[in-house]
Amino acid sequence: ESMLVSVPDIAGFKIKLAIDGGVSGGICGGGGANHHQQQQQNNNPSPNPNNDPNQNCAANQYKFDFKLKTDGDGGRISWSVVNRATGVRLIQQKNLGNWQEYRTVRCIPIAPYQLLIRDKNGDGLQGGGYELRLNGGLSLSNFDNVPFRRRTVEW
């Protein structure tokens, strides 16, 4: 089962969100002392190799700023950004830790993109979530604990 949601023009971007079915129920994560915060850098080439959130991007680039907080089974969560016109994967992270927050900031060429978040368990990011900012504006934030196997955001 797949659901497509059109999100209003936010921060100047047309956003489409697709949610592919997950399992009902699932594991609900807790908070507290077991939560760790970590910034993870990506080894892919980038105009912003230091993952600097204050980096200014060129006029022909988007500033992509993505935060992901994993649940208690982070190793089953992955995400990637793919250029929809060329099929080239620009950024990818997988094999993530449990209850960790990751942030990736990159300047990427202006093009149509797809952000794909996967959870092999199908329970979504229970107790976690994600936030996407494009060019500094909040484009999408989701900490809803809704089960999913695959969540797609396009712009």
mmCIF file of N, CA, C and O in Angstrom, residues 22-108:
data_model
loop_
_atom_site.group_PDB
_atom_site.id
_atom_site.type_symbol
_atom_site.label_atom_id
_atom_site.label_comp_id
_atom_site.label_asym_id
_atom_site.label_seq_id
_atom_site.Cartn_x
_atom_site.Cartn_y
_atom_site.Cartn_z
ATOM 1 N N GLY A 22 3.856 -0.069 6.042
ATOM 2 C CA GLY A 22 4.691 -0.643 7.090
ATOM 3 C C GLY A 22 3.873 -1.647 7.870
ATOM 4 O O GLY A 22 2.760 -1.985 7.494
ATOM 5 N N VAL A 23 4.420 -2.105 8.931
ATOM 6 C CA VAL A 23 3.691 -3.032 9.788
ATOM 7 C C VAL A 23 2.925 -2.231 10.817
ATOM 8 O O VAL A 23 3.341 -1.162 11.210
ATOM 9 N N SER A 24 1.815 -2.728 11.232
ATOM 10 C CA SER A 24 1.087 -2.025 12.279
ATOM 11 C C SER A 24 1.710 -2.396 13.618
ATOM 12 O O SER A 24 2.295 -3.453 13.772
ATOM 13 N N GLY A 25 1.567 -1.509 14.536
ATOM 14 C CA GLY A 25 2.184 -1.747 15.846
ATOM 15 C C GLY A 25 3.659 -1.417 15.775
ATOM 16 O O GLY A 25 4.028 -0.344 15.373
ATOM 17 N N GLY A 26 4.508 -2.343 16.134
ATOM 18 C CA GLY A 26 5.941 -2.104 16.058
ATOM 19 C C GLY A 26 6.512 -1.742 17.399
ATOM 20 O O GLY A 26 5.835 -1.756 18.417
ATOM 21 N N ILE A 27 7.767 -1.403 17.370
ATOM 22 C CA ILE A 27 8.499 -1.111 18.596
ATOM 23 C C ILE A 27 8.462 0.381 18.846
ATOM 24 O O ILE A 27 8.772 1.161 17.969
ATOM 25 N N CYS A 28 8.071 0.783 20.012
ATOM 26 C CA CYS A 28 8.110 2.186 20.392
ATOM 27 C C CYS A 28 9.345 2.416 21.229
ATOM 28 O O CYS A 28 9.565 1.713 22.199
ATOM 29 N N GLY A 29 10.131 3.391 20.827
ATOM 30 C CA GLY A 29 11.373 3.645 21.531
ATOM 31 C C GLY A 29 11.186 4.637 22.652
ATOM 32 O O GLY A 29 10.258 5.432 22.637
ATOM 33 N N GLY A 30 12.080 4.576 23.586
ATOM 34 C CA GLY A 30 12.058 5.513 24.702
ATOM 35 C C GLY A 30 13.163 6.534 24.570
ATOM 36 O O GLY A 30 13.928 6.516 23.639
ATOM 37 N N GLY A 31 13.245 7.420 25.490
ATOM 38 C CA GLY A 31 14.264 8.456 25.458
ATOM 39 C C GLY A 31 15.231 8.281 26.597
ATOM 40 O O GLY A 31 15.510 7.180 27.021
ATOM 41 N N GLY A 32 15.709 9.391 27.071
ATOM 42 C CA GLY A 32 16.534 9.362 28.261
ATOM 43 C C GLY A 32 17.993 9.174 27.997
ATOM 44 O O GLY A 32 18.519 9.517 26.957
ATOM 45 N N ALA A 33 18.681 8.591 28.960
ATOM 46 C CA ALA A 33 20.140 8.527 28.963
ATOM 47 C C ALA A 33 20.705 7.658 27.853
ATOM 48 O O ALA A 33 21.882 7.745 27.551
ATOM 49 N N ASN A 34 19.892 6.799 27.228
ATOM 50 C CA ASN A 34 20.416 5.945 26.174
ATOM 51 C C ASN A 34 20.507 6.632 24.830
ATOM 52 O O ASN A 34 21.005 6.067 23.879
ATOM 53 N N HIS A 35 20.001 7.846 24.749
ATOM 54 C CA HIS A 35 20.083 8.564 23.476
ATOM 55 C C HIS A 35 21.449 9.229 23.363
ATOM 56 O O HIS A 35 21.912 9.883 24.270
ATOM 57 N N HIS A 36 22.064 9.049 22.210
ATOM 58 C CA HIS A 36 23.354 9.659 21.944
ATOM 59 C C HIS A 36 23.211 10.538 20.728
ATOM 60 O O HIS A 36 22.460 10.225 19.828
ATOM 61 N N GLN A 37 23.944 11.619 20.684
ATOM 62 C CA GLN A 37 23.903 12.489 19.526
ATOM 63 C C GLN A 37 25.239 12.389 18.816
ATOM 64 O O GLN A 37 26.286 12.422 19.435
ATOM 65 N N GLN A 38 25.167 12.234 17.518
ATOM 66 C CA GLN A 38 26.385 12.092 16.728
ATOM 67 C C GLN A 38 26.165 12.764 15.394
ATOM 68 O O GLN A 38 25.106 12.670 14.820
ATOM 69 N N GLN A 39 27.176 13.451 14.907
ATOM 70 C CA GLN A 39 27.134 13.960 13.552
ATOM 71 C C GLN A 39 27.964 13.016 12.708
ATOM 72 O O GLN A 39 29.119 12.743 13.012
ATOM 73 N N GLN A 40 27.350 12.504 11.678
ATOM 74 C CA GLN A 40 28.025 11.546 10.815
ATOM 75 C C GLN A 40 28.341 12.234 9.506
ATOM 76 O O GLN A 40 27.486 12.820 8.892
ATOM 77 N N GLN A 41 29.578 12.142 9.064
ATOM 78 C CA GLN A 41 29.949 12.694 7.785
ATOM 79 C C GLN A 41 29.836 11.633 6.722
ATOM 80 O O GLN A 41 29.980 10.454 6.976
ATOM 81 N N ASN A 42 29.590 12.075 5.520
ATOM 82 C CA ASN A 42 29.453 11.182 4.390
ATOM 83 C C ASN A 42 30.759 11.228 3.604
ATOM 84 O O ASN A 42 31.351 12.277 3.441
ATOM 85 N N ASN A 43 31.213 10.098 3.110
ATOM 86 C CA ASN A 43 32.477 10.047 2.387
ATOM 87 C C ASN A 43 32.352 10.423 0.921
ATOM 88 O O ASN A 43 33.337 10.444 0.214
ATOM 89 N N ASN A 44 31.136 10.701 0.435
ATOM 90 C CA ASN A 44 30.962 11.088 -0.955
ATOM 91 C C ASN A 44 31.554 12.472 -1.183
ATOM 92 O O ASN A 44 31.490 13.329 -0.313
ATOM 93 N N PRO A 45 32.103 12.729 -2.380
ATOM 94 C CA PRO A 45 32.620 14.068 -2.685
ATOM 95 C C PRO A 45 31.505 15.099 -2.553
ATOM 96 O O PRO A 45 30.358 14.827 -2.873
ATOM 97 N N SER A 46 31.837 16.263 -2.059
ATOM 98 C CA SER A 46 30.833 17.286 -1.834
ATOM 99 C C SER A 46 31.498 18.645 -1.792
ATOM 100 O O SER A 46 32.630 18.773 -1.342
ATOM 101 N N PRO A 47 30.795 19.685 -2.257
ATOM 102 C CA PRO A 47 31.327 21.036 -2.119
ATOM 103 C C PRO A 47 31.382 21.489 -0.664
ATOM 104 O O PRO A 47 31.865 22.546 -0.378
ATOM 105 N N ASN A 48 30.851 20.700 0.250
ATOM 106 C CA ASN A 48 30.833 21.048 1.673
ATOM 107 C C ASN A 48 31.383 19.866 2.472
ATOM 108 O O ASN A 48 30.664 19.232 3.230
ATOM 109 N N PRO A 49 32.681 19.546 2.311
ATOM 110 C CA PRO A 49 33.215 18.338 2.928
ATOM 111 C C PRO A 49 33.229 18.357 4.449
ATOM 112 O O PRO A 49 33.332 17.323 5.077
ATOM 113 N N ASN A 50 33.124 19.530 5.050
ATOM 114 C CA ASN A 50 33.174 19.608 6.512
ATOM 115 C C ASN A 50 31.797 19.517 7.162
ATOM 116 O O ASN A 50 31.677 19.668 8.362
ATOM 117 N N ASN A 51 30.754 19.300 6.345
ATOM 118 C CA ASN A 51 29.404 19.160 6.893
ATOM 119 C C ASN A 51 28.998 20.406 7.682
ATOM 120 O O ASN A 51 28.299 20.321 8.675
ATOM 121 N N ASP A 52 29.444 21.567 7.243
ATOM 122 C CA ASP A 52 29.248 22.829 7.942
ATOM 123 C C ASP A 52 27.849 23.396 7.670
ATOM 124 O O ASP A 52 27.546 23.759 6.536
ATOM 125 N N PRO A 53 26.984 23.467 8.680
ATOM 126 C CA PRO A 53 25.637 23.993 8.454
ATOM 127 C C PRO A 53 25.619 25.478 8.102
ATOM 128 O O PRO A 53 24.622 25.988 7.611
ATOM 129 N N ASN A 54 26.716 26.182 8.345
ATOM 130 C CA ASN A 54 26.788 27.607 8.023
ATOM 131 C C ASN A 54 27.344 27.878 6.632
ATOM 132 O O ASN A 54 27.480 29.027 6.228
ATOM 133 N N GLN A 55 27.674 26.825 5.916
ATOM 134 C CA GLN A 55 28.225 26.951 4.562
ATOM 135 C C GLN A 55 27.208 27.629 3.644
ATOM 136 O O GLN A 55 26.025 27.315 3.671
ATOM 137 N N ASN A 56 27.683 28.569 2.847
ATOM 138 C CA ASN A 56 26.842 29.182 1.824
ATOM 139 C C ASN A 56 27.050 28.432 0.526
ATOM 140 O O ASN A 56 28.182 28.128 0.154
ATOM 141 N N CYS A 57 25.967 28.150 -0.162
ATOM 142 C CA CYS A 57 26.049 27.427 -1.427
ATOM 143 C C CYS A 57 25.997 28.413 -2.588
ATOM 144 O O CYS A 57 25.456 29.510 -2.459
ATOM 145 N N ALA A 58 26.513 27.982 -3.718
ATOM 146 C CA ALA A 58 26.499 28.796 -4.925
ATOM 147 C C ALA A 58 25.061 28.973 -5.416
ATOM 148 O O ALA A 58 24.159 28.216 -5.037
ATOM 149 N N ALA A 59 24.850 29.951 -6.294
ATOM 150 C CA ALA A 59 23.505 30.250 -6.792
ATOM 151 C C ALA A 59 22.896 29.075 -7.558
ATOM 152 O O ALA A 59 21.677 28.948 -7.630
ATOM 153 N N ASN A 60 23.716 28.203 -8.115
ATOM 154 C CA ASN A 60 23.207 27.069 -8.893
ATOM 155 C C ASN A 60 23.150 25.782 -8.063
ATOM 156 O O ASN A 60 23.159 24.688 -8.607
ATOM 157 N N GLN A 61 23.079 25.938 -6.731
ATOM 158 C CA GLN A 61 23.047 24.778 -5.837
ATOM 159 C C GLN A 61 21.947 24.931 -4.791
ATOM 160 O O GLN A 61 21.595 26.043 -4.402
ATOM 161 N N TYR A 62 21.423 23.792 -4.334
ATOM 162 C CA TYR A 62 20.558 23.742 -3.168
ATOM 163 C C TYR A 62 21.438 23.509 -1.955
ATOM 164 O O TYR A 62 22.412 22.762 -2.028
ATOM 165 N N LYS A 63 21.059 24.081 -0.842
ATOM 166 C CA LYS A 63 21.673 23.702 0.424
ATOM 167 C C LYS A 63 20.785 22.626 1.032
ATOM 168 O O LYS A 63 19.655 22.894 1.437
ATOM 169 N N PHE A 64 21.283 21.407 1.048
ATOM 170 C CA PHE A 64 20.566 20.246 1.559
ATOM 171 C C PHE A 64 21.027 20.022 2.989
ATOM 172 O O PHE A 64 22.210 19.841 3.243
ATOM 173 N N ASP A 65 20.100 20.072 3.935
ATOM 174 C CA ASP A 65 20.409 19.904 5.357
ATOM 175 C C ASP A 65 19.413 18.885 5.900
ATOM 176 O O ASP A 65 18.217 19.155 5.984
ATOM 177 N N PHE A 66 19.907 17.697 6.239
ATOM 178 C CA PHE A 66 19.036 16.592 6.625
ATOM 179 C C PHE A 66 19.466 16.036 7.974
ATOM 180 O O PHE A 66 20.638 15.726 8.180
ATOM 181 N N LYS A 67 18.513 15.945 8.894
ATOM 182 C CA LYS A 67 18.757 15.331 10.203
ATOM 183 C C LYS A 67 17.901 14.077 10.287
ATOM 184 O O LYS A 67 16.728 14.093 9.905
ATOM 185 N N LEU A 68 18.486 13.028 10.805
ATOM 186 C CA LEU A 68 17.764 11.772 10.994
ATOM 187 C C LEU A 68 18.077 11.251 12.378
ATOM 188 O O LEU A 68 19.240 11.162 12.765
ATOM 189 N N LYS A 69 17.040 10.938 13.137
ATOM 190 C CA LYS A 69 17.208 10.323 14.452
ATOM 191 C C LYS A 69 16.704 8.890 14.343
ATOM 192 O O LYS A 69 15.538 8.660 14.014
ATOM 193 N N THR A 70 17.583 7.940 14.585
ATOM 194 C CA THR A 70 17.226 6.529 14.447
ATOM 195 C C THR A 70 16.446 6.039 15.652
ATOM 196 O O THR A 70 16.435 6.669 16.709
ATOM 197 N N ASP A 71 15.847 4.879 15.466
ATOM 198 C CA ASP A 71 15.148 4.231 16.569
ATOM 199 C C ASP A 71 16.062 3.170 17.181
ATOM 200 O O ASP A 71 17.277 3.219 16.997
ATOM 201 N N GLY A 72 15.498 2.221 17.873
ATOM 202 C CA GLY A 72 16.277 1.197 18.556
ATOM 203 C C GLY A 72 16.861 0.129 17.648
ATOM 204 O O GLY A 72 17.529 -0.780 18.130
ATOM 205 N N ASP A 73 16.617 0.219 16.349
ATOM 206 C CA ASP A 73 17.176 -0.739 15.398
ATOM 207 C C ASP A 73 17.746 0.017 14.204
ATOM 208 O O ASP A 73 17.342 -0.196 13.057
ATOM 209 N N GLY A 74 18.679 0.918 14.480
ATOM 210 C CA GLY A 74 19.262 1.794 13.464
ATOM 211 C C GLY A 74 19.955 1.065 12.328
ATOM 212 O O GLY A 74 20.034 1.575 11.212
ATOM 213 N N GLY A 75 20.444 -0.129 12.577
ATOM 214 C CA GLY A 75 21.123 -0.891 11.540
ATOM 215 C C GLY A 75 20.211 -1.291 10.396
ATOM 216 O O GLY A 75 20.678 -1.690 9.328
ATOM 217 N N ARG A 76 18.905 -1.184 10.596
ATOM 218 C CA ARG A 76 17.939 -1.550 9.554
ATOM 219 C C ARG A 76 17.367 -0.319 8.847
ATOM 220 O O ARG A 76 16.451 -0.415 8.056
ATOM 221 N N ILE A 77 17.952 0.849 9.155
ATOM 222 C CA ILE A 77 17.508 2.114 8.560
ATOM 223 C C ILE A 77 18.592 2.613 7.609
ATOM 224 O O ILE A 77 19.779 2.551 7.919
ATOM 225 N N SER A 78 18.180 3.104 6.457
ATOM 226 C CA SER A 78 19.102 3.718 5.509
ATOM 227 C C SER A 78 18.390 4.865 4.801
ATOM 228 O O SER A 78 17.161 4.944 4.821
ATOM 229 N N TRP A 79 19.167 5.739 4.205
ATOM 230 C CA TRP A 79 18.579 6.820 3.423
ATOM 231 C C TRP A 79 19.531 7.209 2.308
ATOM 232 O O TRP A 79 20.739 6.965 2.383
ATOM 233 N N SER A 80 18.980 7.807 1.265
ATOM 234 C CA SER A 80 19.801 8.265 0.138
ATOM 235 C C SER A 80 19.110 9.421 -0.568
ATOM 236 O O SER A 80 17.901 9.614 -0.447
ATOM 237 N N VAL A 81 19.903 10.180 -1.311
ATOM 238 C CA VAL A 81 19.400 11.252 -2.174
ATOM 239 C C VAL A 81 19.828 10.904 -3.597
ATOM 240 O O VAL A 81 21.014 10.679 -3.862
ATOM 241 N N VAL A 82 18.836 10.851 -4.493
ATOM 242 C CA VAL A 82 19.083 10.472 -5.878
ATOM 243 C C VAL A 82 18.601 11.593 -6.795
ATOM 244 O O VAL A 82 17.505 12.133 -6.596
ATOM 245 N N ASN A 83 19.410 11.929 -7.787
ATOM 246 C CA ASN A 83 19.008 12.877 -8.822
ATOM 247 C C ASN A 83 17.976 12.162 -9.695
ATOM 248 O O ASN A 83 18.288 11.155 -10.324
ATOM 249 N N ARG A 84 16.740 12.666 -9.729
ATOM 250 C CA ARG A 84 15.673 11.981 -10.474
ATOM 251 C C ARG A 84 15.880 12.050 -11.974
ATOM 252 O O ARG A 84 15.391 11.196 -12.699
ATOM 253 N N ALA A 85 16.601 13.045 -12.479
ATOM 254 C CA ALA A 85 16.827 13.170 -13.920
ATOM 255 C C ALA A 85 17.892 12.204 -14.418
ATOM 256 O O ALA A 85 17.779 11.663 -15.513
ATOM 257 N N THR A 86 18.921 11.968 -13.596
ATOM 258 C CA THR A 86 20.045 11.136 -14.039
ATOM 259 C C THR A 86 20.104 9.777 -13.361
ATOM 260 O O THR A 86 20.803 8.881 -13.823
ATOM 261 N N GLY A 87 19.422 9.631 -12.236
ATOM 262 C CA GLY A 87 19.493 8.382 -11.472
ATOM 263 C C GLY A 87 20.740 8.263 -10.620
ATOM 264 O O GLY A 87 20.961 7.253 -9.967
ATOM 265 N N VAL A 88 21.559 9.293 -10.582
ATOM 266 C CA VAL A 88 22.811 9.269 -9.816
ATOM 267 C C VAL A 88 22.507 9.473 -8.334
ATOM 268 O O VAL A 88 21.797 10.408 -7.954
ATOM 269 N N ARG A 89 23.053 8.586 -7.497
ATOM 270 C CA ARG A 89 22.928 8.712 -6.048
ATOM 271 C C ARG A 89 24.021 9.639 -5.559
ATOM 272 O O ARG A 89 25.198 9.354 -5.689
ATOM 273 N N LEU A 90 23.627 10.757 -4.957
ATOM 274 C CA LEU A 90 24.591 11.750 -4.477
ATOM 275 C C LEU A 90 25.059 11.471 -3.062
ATOM 276 O O LEU A 90 26.216 11.688 -2.739
ATOM 277 N N ILE A 91 24.137 11.058 -2.213
ATOM 278 C CA ILE A 91 24.435 10.883 -0.796
ATOM 279 C C ILE A 91 23.734 9.607 -0.333
ATOM 280 O O ILE A 91 22.612 9.336 -0.751
ATOM 281 N N GLN A 92 24.403 8.870 0.549
ATOM 282 C CA GLN A 92 23.782 7.665 1.107
ATOM 283 C C GLN A 92 24.373 7.391 2.484
ATOM 284 O O GLN A 92 25.565 7.579 2.707
ATOM 285 N N GLN A 93 23.530 6.950 3.393
ATOM 286 C CA GLN A 93 23.979 6.473 4.702
ATOM 287 C C GLN A 93 23.209 5.204 5.029
ATOM 288 O O GLN A 93 22.003 5.127 4.806
ATOM 289 N N LYS A 94 23.922 4.225 5.559
ATOM 290 C CA LYS A 94 23.289 2.980 5.998
ATOM 291 C C LYS A 94 24.097 2.414 7.145
ATOM 292 O O LYS A 94 25.121 2.976 7.515
ATOM 293 N N ASN A 95 23.613 1.325 7.712
ATOM 294 C CA ASN A 95 24.254 0.719 8.885
ATOM 295 C C ASN A 95 24.410 1.739 10.014
ATOM 296 O O ASN A 95 25.491 1.922 10.559
ATOM 297 N N LEU A 96 23.319 2.397 10.338
ATOM 298 C CA LEU A 96 23.331 3.450 11.348
ATOM 299 C C LEU A 96 23.231 2.860 12.748
ATOM 300 O O LEU A 96 22.777 1.736 12.933
ATOM 301 N N GLY A 97 23.643 3.619 13.731
ATOM 302 C CA GLY A 97 23.591 3.182 15.120
ATOM 303 C C GLY A 97 22.201 3.352 15.715
ATOM 304 O O GLY A 97 21.348 4.047 15.163
ATOM 305 N N ASN A 98 21.976 2.736 16.835
ATOM 306 C CA ASN A 98 20.696 2.835 17.540
ATOM 307 C C ASN A 98 20.621 4.139 18.328
ATOM 308 O O ASN A 98 21.589 4.550 18.950
ATOM 309 N N TRP A 99 19.453 4.763 18.295
ATOM 310 C CA TRP A 99 19.170 5.969 19.067
ATOM 311 C C TRP A 99 20.223 7.056 18.846
ATOM 312 O O TRP A 99 20.704 7.672 19.784
ATOM 313 N N GLN A 100 20.584 7.276 17.588
ATOM 314 C CA GLN A 100 21.569 8.307 17.277
ATOM 315 C C GLN A 100 20.978 9.330 16.324
ATOM 316 O O GLN A 100 20.087 9.027 15.542
ATOM 317 N N GLU A 101 21.500 10.536 16.415
ATOM 318 C CA GLU A 101 21.090 11.591 15.500
ATOM 319 C C GLU A 101 22.234 11.856 14.530
ATOM 320 O O GLU A 101 23.381 12.037 14.950
ATOM 321 N N TYR A 102 21.898 11.854 13.253
ATOM 322 C CA TYR A 102 22.860 12.115 12.187
ATOM 323 C C TYR A 102 22.445 13.387 11.463
ATOM 324 O O TYR A 102 21.252 13.647 11.297
ATOM 325 N N ARG A 103 23.425 14.148 11.042
ATOM 326 C CA ARG A 103 23.140 15.356 10.268
ATOM 327 C C ARG A 103 24.071 15.395 9.074
ATOM 328 O O ARG A 103 25.280 15.205 9.214
ATOM 329 N N THR A 104 23.497 15.659 7.926
ATOM 330 C CA THR A 104 24.267 15.774 6.694
ATOM 331 C C THR A 104 23.903 17.091 6.038
ATOM 332 O O THR A 104 22.721 17.359 5.795
ATOM 333 N N VAL A 105 24.904 17.921 5.781
ATOM 334 C CA VAL A 105 24.704 19.201 5.114
ATOM 335 C C VAL A 105 25.586 19.204 3.877
ATOM 336 O O VAL A 105 26.789 18.969 3.967
ATOM 337 N N ARG A 106 24.985 19.449 2.723
ATOM 338 C CA ARG A 106 25.719 19.464 1.462
ATOM 339 C C ARG A 106 25.147 20.533 0.540
ATOM 340 O O ARG A 106 23.951 20.815 0.564
ATOM 341 N N CYS A 107 26.002 21.058 -0.307
ATOM 342 C CA CYS A 107 25.573 21.886 -1.426
ATOM 343 C C CYS A 107 25.460 20.941 -2.618
ATOM 344 O O CYS A 107 26.428 20.273 -2.970
ATOM 345 N N ILE A 108 24.266 20.863 -3.196
ATOM 346 C CA ILE A 108 24.050 19.942 -4.313
ATOM 347 C C ILE A 108 23.514 20.744 -5.510
ATOM 348 O O ILE A 108 22.783 21.719 -5.329
#
